[in-house]
XYZ file of N, CA and C in Angstrom:
501
model
N -0.093 -10.367 39.827
C 0.345 -9.496 38.762
C -0.539 -9.733 37.544
N -0.969 -8.645 36.903
C -1.816 -8.726 35.717
C -0.931 -8.967 34.499
N -1.204 -10.024 33.760
C -0.382 -10.376 32.600
C -1.067 -10.014 31.291
N -2.032 -9.138 31.322
C -2.746 -8.749 30.096
C -1.797 -8.014 29.155
N -2.039 -8.180 27.896
C -1.230 -7.507 26.875
C -1.785 -6.111 26.668
N -0.902 -5.148 26.718
C -1.314 -3.762 26.496
C -1.792 -3.626 25.050
N -2.901 -2.900 24.821
C -3.448 -2.772 23.465
C -2.456 -2.238 22.441
N -1.492 -1.422 22.858
C -0.535 -0.868 21.904
C 0.424 -1.931 21.363
N 0.494 -3.105 22.036
C 1.378 -4.171 21.578
C 0.694 -5.132 20.612
N -0.609 -5.019 20.474
C -1.347 -5.902 19.576
C -1.176 -5.388 18.157
N -0.759 -6.290 17.262
C -0.542 -5.885 15.881
C -1.870 -5.713 15.157
N -1.997 -4.606 14.497
C -3.175 -4.342 13.695
C -3.068 -5.136 12.398
N -4.156 -5.758 11.995
C -4.177 -6.460 10.711
C -4.269 -5.432 9.594
N -3.512 -5.661 8.537
C -3.526 -4.794 7.360
C -4.293 -5.502 6.254
N -5.400 -4.931 5.785
C -6.120 -5.579 4.696
C -5.314 -5.525 3.406
N -5.393 -6.604 2.650
C -4.680 -6.690 1.380
C -5.438 -7.666 0.490
N -5.432 -7.412 -0.802
C -6.063 -8.352 -1.724
C -5.083 -9.490 -1.994
N -5.579 -10.609 -2.530
C -4.683 -11.732 -2.827
C -3.657 -11.329 -3.884
N -4.066 -10.496 -4.831
C -3.130 -9.990 -5.841
C -2.038 -9.156 -5.174
N -2.434 -8.321 -4.232
C -1.470 -7.498 -3.507
C -0.522 -8.333 -2.671
N -1.037 -9.423 -2.073
C -0.201 -10.320 -1.278
C 0.880 -10.963 -2.145
N 0.508 -11.389 -3.333
C 1.496 -11.996 -4.236
C 2.551 -10.978 -4.656
N 2.128 -9.744 -4.928
C 3.090 -8.696 -5.284
C 4.016 -8.385 -4.114
N 3.477 -8.404 -2.898
C 4.278 -8.168 -1.698
C 5.337 -9.255 -1.540
N 4.919 -10.500 -1.659
C 5.874 -11.616 -1.557
C 6.952 -11.531 -2.641
N 6.547 -11.177 -3.860
C 7.507 -11.060 -4.966
C 8.508 -9.934 -4.700
N 8.041 -8.836 -4.143
C 8.930 -7.711 -3.831
C 9.954 -8.100 -2.770
N 9.517 -8.785 -1.731
C 10.441 -9.240 -0.684
C 11.467 -10.195 -1.281
N 11.015 -11.129 -2.097
C 11.912 -12.103 -2.739
C 12.944 -11.388 -3.618
N 12.485 -10.399 -4.409
C 13.391 -9.657 -5.298
C 14.447 -8.899 -4.488
N 14.014 -8.252 -3.424
C 14.964 -7.494 -2.602
C 16.020 -8.407 -1.985
N 15.583 -9.588 -1.512
C 16.513 -10.506 -0.854
C 17.424 -11.244 -1.828
N 16.921 -11.595 -2.996
C 17.706 -12.434 -3.910
C 18.436 -11.661 -5.002
N 18.011 -10.428 -5.269
C 18.672 -9.651 -6.318
C 19.378 -8.416 -5.758
N 18.631 -7.575 -5.058
C 19.201 -6.320 -4.558
C 20.256 -6.550 -3.471
N 19.916 -7.393 -2.485
C 20.832 -7.621 -1.360
C 22.193 -8.146 -1.842
N 22.255 -9.181 -2.691
C 23.570 -9.655 -3.163
C 24.357 -8.583 -3.932
N 23.657 -7.740 -4.690
C 24.354 -6.669 -5.418
C 24.996 -5.682 -4.449
N 24.290 -5.351 -3.396
C 24.821 -4.398 -2.410
C 25.989 -5.014 -1.647
N 25.863 -6.278 -1.283
C 26.960 -6.969 -0.586
C 28.211 -6.977 -1.452
N 28.017 -7.217 -2.743
C 29.148 -7.209 -3.687
C 29.763 -5.806 -3.771
N 28.924 -4.765 -3.827
C 29.429 -3.386 -3.894
C 30.210 -3.026 -2.633
N 29.759 -3.484 -1.473
C 30.465 -3.220 -0.212
C 31.825 -3.912 -0.223
N 31.854 -5.157 -0.679
C 33.116 -5.905 -0.742
C 34.103 -5.224 -1.686
N 33.625 -4.769 -2.834
C 34.495 -4.085 -3.797
C 35.024 -2.773 -3.213
N 34.151 -2.039 -2.516
C 34.572 -0.764 -1.923
C 35.586 -1.000 -0.803
N 35.392 -2.082 -0.040
C 36.334 -2.424 1.033
C 37.732 -2.703 0.468
N 37.746 -3.299 -0.697
C 39.019 -3.661 -1.328
C 39.838 -2.431 -1.713
N 39.178 -1.274 -1.778
C 39.887 -0.050 -2.160
C 40.695 0.557 -1.023
N 40.618 -0.019 0.170
C 41.466 0.462 1.255
C 40.722 1.219 2.336
N 41.287 2.352 2.750
C 40.830 3.136 3.904
C 39.331 3.423 3.828
N 38.583 2.851 4.770
C 37.127 2.975 4.757
C 36.649 4.351 5.235
N 37.481 5.065 5.989
C 37.085 6.372 6.508
C 36.884 7.398 5.399
N 37.645 7.284 4.333
C 37.564 8.256 3.242
C 37.081 7.602 1.950
N 36.316 6.538 2.088
C 35.871 5.782 0.924
C 34.386 6.077 0.673
N 34.106 6.960 -0.284
C 32.731 7.376 -0.580
C 31.899 6.212 -1.116
N 32.518 5.323 -1.903
C 31.772 4.179 -2.445
C 31.307 3.253 -1.317
N 32.175 3.057 -0.329
C 31.825 2.212 0.810
C 30.678 2.842 1.605
N 30.795 4.121 1.878
C 29.750 4.820 2.644
C 28.415 4.769 1.900
N 28.444 4.975 0.597
C 27.212 4.947 -0.197
C 26.601 3.548 -0.220
N 27.449 2.539 -0.359
C 26.953 1.157 -0.386
C 26.365 0.765 0.964
N 27.013 1.180 2.068
C 26.489 0.873 3.404
C 25.147 1.588 3.633
N 25.035 2.826 3.160
C 23.766 3.548 3.296
C 22.663 2.850 2.486
N 23.010 2.428 1.282
C 22.041 1.708 0.443
C 21.623 0.399 1.114
N 22.586 -0.273 1.759
C 22.277 -1.511 2.474
C 21.306 -1.246 3.621
N 21.533 -0.172 4.366
C 20.647 0.177 5.469
C 19.231 0.459 4.999
N 19.107 1.175 3.893
C 17.781 1.473 3.329
C 17.087 0.208 2.846
N 17.848 -0.683 2.212
C 17.282 -1.938 1.724
C 16.801 -2.794 2.890
N 17.608 -2.918 3.923
C 17.226 -3.750 5.069
C 16.004 -3.174 5.785
N 15.909 -1.858 5.857
C 14.734 -1.230 6.462
C 13.494 -1.523 5.625
N 13.631 -1.466 4.306
C 12.503 -1.758 3.407
C 12.068 -3.218 3.564
N 13.034 -4.134 3.626
C 12.712 -5.555 3.807
C 11.975 -5.758 5.132
N 12.453 -5.133 6.208
C 11.781 -5.246 7.513
C 10.347 -4.720 7.444
N 10.169 -3.564 6.795
C 8.826 -2.983 6.671
C 7.889 -3.910 5.897
N 8.382 -4.459 4.800
C 7.547 -5.345 3.980
C 7.249 -6.651 4.707
N 8.234 -7.183 5.429
C 7.999 -8.417 6.192
C 7.004 -8.174 7.320
N 7.052 -6.994 7.938
C 6.073 -6.641 8.967
C 4.678 -6.567 8.357
N 4.579 -5.963 7.182
C 3.302 -5.885 6.487
C 2.792 -7.283 6.158
N 3.692 -8.156 5.703
C 3.322 -9.533 5.384
C 2.820 -10.262 6.641
N 3.487 -10.035 7.760
C 3.116 -10.699 9.009
C 1.746 -10.252 9.512
N 1.361 -9.034 9.194
C 0.081 -8.520 9.679
C -0.998 -8.507 8.599
N -0.672 -9.051 7.422
C -1.623 -9.015 6.300
C -2.856 -9.872 6.572
N -3.989 -9.313 6.236
C -5.252 -10.045 6.291
C -5.805 -10.022 4.874
N -5.725 -11.169 4.215
C -6.146 -11.257 2.819
C -7.668 -11.210 2.734
N -8.133 -10.297 1.913
C -9.564 -10.164 1.653
C -9.758 -10.292 0.152
N -10.562 -11.262 -0.260
C -10.832 -11.487 -1.677
C -12.104 -10.733 -2.051
N -11.979 -9.649 -2.824
C -13.167 -8.866 -3.185
C -14.256 -9.688 -3.881
N -13.872 -10.763 -4.584
C -14.862 -11.585 -5.290
C -15.843 -12.255 -4.333
N -15.438 -12.417 -3.081
C -16.303 -13.108 -2.116
C -17.241 -12.150 -1.379
N -17.075 -10.848 -1.610
C -17.890 -9.865 -0.894
C -19.207 -9.654 -1.634
N -20.294 -9.774 -0.905
C -21.631 -9.535 -1.449
C -22.233 -8.394 -0.635
N -22.100 -7.196 -1.117
C -22.574 -6.048 -0.368
C -23.066 -4.975 -1.325
N -24.031 -4.239 -0.885
C -24.527 -3.107 -1.664
C -23.871 -1.811 -1.218
N -22.980 -1.913 -0.230
C -22.263 -0.734 0.244
C -20.780 -0.885 -0.088
N -20.091 0.223 -0.064
C -18.670 0.244 -0.391
C -17.861 -0.234 0.810
N -16.951 -1.190 0.548
C -16.060 -1.733 1.567
C -14.696 -1.975 0.927
N -13.746 -2.461 1.724
C -12.416 -2.781 1.210
C -12.545 -3.692 -0.008
N -11.763 -3.422 -1.033
C -11.754 -4.241 -2.245
C -12.730 -3.797 -3.309
N -13.665 -2.926 -2.955
C -14.668 -2.475 -3.925
C -14.021 -1.650 -5.030
N -14.548 -1.824 -6.226
C -14.214 -0.941 -7.335
C -15.438 -0.051 -7.504
N -15.225 1.244 -7.372
C -16.325 2.203 -7.316
C -16.231 3.171 -8.489
N -17.337 3.319 -9.192
C -17.425 4.332 -10.237
C -18.231 5.487 -9.662
N -17.653 6.680 -9.737
C -18.306 7.871 -9.199
C -18.397 8.931 -10.292
N -19.313 9.851 -10.099
C -19.354 11.045 -10.933
C -18.754 12.159 -10.106
N -17.632 12.703 -10.575
C -16.955 13.800 -9.895
C -17.664 15.087 -10.308
N -18.425 15.665 -9.379
C -19.227 16.847 -9.661
C -18.332 18.024 -10.050
N -17.179 18.159 -9.396
C -16.270 19.276 -9.673
C -15.699 19.196 -11.092
N -15.242 18.000 -11.478
C -14.619 17.829 -12.803
C -15.646 17.498 -13.884
N -16.880 17.189 -13.452
C -17.965 16.834 -14.352
C -17.591 15.648 -15.240
N -17.026 14.608 -14.599
C -16.676 13.393 -15.329
C -16.694 12.197 -14.387
N -16.785 11.015 -14.988
C -16.747 9.781 -14.203
C -15.314 9.451 -13.841
N -15.151 8.887 -12.647
C -13.852 8.405 -12.180
C -14.079 7.039 -11.561
N -13.014 6.253 -11.512
C -13.127 4.895 -10.980
C -11.992 4.649 -10.001
N -12.345 4.084 -8.839
C -11.361 3.781 -7.802
C -11.552 2.351 -7.329
N -10.450 1.714 -6.949
C -10.536 0.470 -6.198
C -9.893 0.746 -4.847
N -10.570 0.334 -3.776
C -10.067 0.559 -2.425
C -9.216 -0.641 -2.032
N -7.929 -0.382 -1.793
C -6.948 -1.447 -1.548
C -6.121 -1.135 -0.298
N -5.214 -2.046 0.041
C -4.290 -1.849 1.157
C -3.190 -0.870 0.788
N -2.452 -0.419 1.811
C -1.438 0.609 1.559
C -0.320 0.147 0.625
N 0.044 -1.129 0.659
C 1.110 -1.623 -0.220
C 0.668 -1.633 -1.681
N -0.615 -1.770 -1.922
C -1.151 -1.928 -3.273
C -1.450 -0.612 -3.975
N -1.308 0.480 -3.277
C -1.674 1.787 -3.801
C -0.993 2.081 -5.131
N -1.792 2.510 -6.102
C -1.290 2.942 -7.411
C -2.279 3.972 -7.940
N -2.035 5.213 -7.603
C -2.955 6.302 -7.935
C -3.239 6.356 -9.436
N -2.212 6.098 -10.264
C -2.381 6.183 -11.715
C -3.369 5.158 -12.259
N -3.504 4.016 -11.591
C -4.473 3.015 -12.053
C -5.741 3.026 -11.190
N -5.888 4.049 -10.352
C -7.105 4.209 -9.574
C -7.169 3.379 -8.307
N -6.050 2.767 -7.884
C -6.027 1.975 -6.651
C -5.637 2.899 -5.507
N -6.621 3.148 -4.627
C -6.394 4.091 -3.536
C -6.371 3.350 -2.202
N -5.519 3.786 -1.273
C -5.428 3.092 0.019
C -6.664 3.329 0.870
N -7.030 2.317 1.623
C -8.219 2.388 2.466
C -8.137 3.526 3.471
N -6.929 3.947 3.839
C -6.768 5.024 4.819
C -6.822 6.420 4.192
N -6.941 6.508 2.865
C -6.963 7.815 2.204
C -8.281 8.543 2.475
N -8.267 9.869 2.386
C -9.500 10.628 2.616
C -10.644 10.211 1.682
N -10.326 9.948 0.422
C -11.369 9.557 -0.531
C -11.965 8.212 -0.136
N -11.121 7.223 0.147
C -11.623 5.894 0.517
C -12.449 5.972 1.804
N -11.958 6.697 2.790
C -12.697 6.814 4.056
C -14.074 7.433 3.844
N -14.158 8.399 2.926
C -15.447 9.047 2.658
C -16.390 8.131 1.882
N -15.830 7.198 1.095
C -16.666 6.305 0.280
C -17.167 5.088 1.061
N -16.393 4.620 2.042
C -16.763 3.412 2.800
C -18.177 3.562 3.367
N -18.985 2.528 3.130
C -20.341 2.500 3.669
C -21.393 3.152 2.783
N -20.968 3.834 1.735
C -21.925 4.500 0.841
C -22.544 3.488 -0.121
N -23.692 3.892 -0.698
C -24.442 3.061 -1.645
C -24.569 3.789 -2.983
N -24.965 3.051 -4.001
C -25.228 3.656 -5.306
C -26.286 4.744 -5.123
N -26.023 5.896 -5.710
C -26.942 7.029 -5.616
C -26.579 8.019 -4.526
N -25.752 7.595 -3.549
C -25.351 8.505 -2.478
C -24.430 9.596 -3.007
N -24.497 10.749 -2.379
C -23.558 11.840 -2.628
C -22.644 11.954 -1.427
N -21.381 12.260 -1.674
C -20.453 12.456 -0.566
C -19.512 13.602 -0.897
N -19.195 14.381 0.122
C -18.224 15.458 -0.018
C -16.951 15.035 0.688
N -15.829 15.310 0.049
C -14.542 14.869 0.567
C -13.584 16.054 0.594
N -13.001 16.303 1.752
C -12.000 17.356 1.863
C -10.652 16.762 1.495
N -10.076 17.228 0.403
C -8.767 16.777 -0.063
C -7.850 17.997 -0.154
N -6.544 17.774 -0.313
C -5.633 18.929 -0.366
C -6.017 20.003 -1.397
N -6.616 19.573 -2.511
C -7.006 20.548 -3.543
C -8.298 21.289 -3.197
N -8.983 20.859 -2.154
C -10.237 21.504 -1.777
C -11.339 20.477 -1.571
N -12.570 20.932 -1.625
C -13.719 20.074 -1.410
C -14.134 19.408 -2.722
N -14.242 18.065 -2.703
C -14.699 17.320 -3.876
C -16.045 16.705 -3.554
N -16.902 16.648 -4.549
C -18.205 16.019 -4.374
C -18.348 14.896 -5.392
N -18.709 13.712 -4.893
C -18.889 12.540 -5.733
C -20.307 11.999 -5.583
N -20.852 11.532 -6.705
C -22.083 10.731 -6.668
C -21.680 9.314 -6.990
N -22.113 8.360 -6.167
C -21.769 6.950 -6.364
C -22.641 6.401 -7.495
N -22.000 5.931 -8.570
C -22.729 5.396 -9.722
C -22.785 3.866 -9.733
N -21.665 3.215 -9.337
C -21.598 1.765 -9.426
C -20.620 1.236 -8.397
N -20.972 0.088 -7.801
C -20.101 -0.595 -6.836
C -19.922 -2.025 -7.333
N -18.664 -2.438 -7.516
C -18.380 -3.786 -8.013
C -17.327 -4.449 -7.126
N -17.444 -5.745 -7.020
C -16.444 -6.542 -6.293
C -15.986 -7.640 -7.241
N -14.756 -7.521 -7.733
C -14.190 -8.568 -8.597
C -12.715 -8.676 -8.424
């Protein structure tokens, strides 16, 4: 009998920066030590009101508990598969995970700045884009001076790579 592990059972490593790893751990800790006890208390209080079949507070608290536990499981799975990559240690002239990239957006005629991060670290407002996003995928492997076209929901965007930094 062949005892090989099927490829679909192998966990994919999720890249994450050390800063992102600390934020992930803090989020899990907060959910377990602050949110979970509050929900348990709300369930106990709702139970004290009597008939659970017609108790909207109980149903809402149980639903909130289910969502919280699912979030904790998702974050713990991410933590288990995290592969920490420190951008400061990368010495490359091409764009890779962790790079902070300054581009000239030809369509908007202005400079924009992105850092390519893991999915948990995504913060569009501060320019942190997930490695799986269309923009990040189009930038990976490019060098200063390269032009790239990216199909995004708003249409076709064209960027010129101005600067690549790892810090």
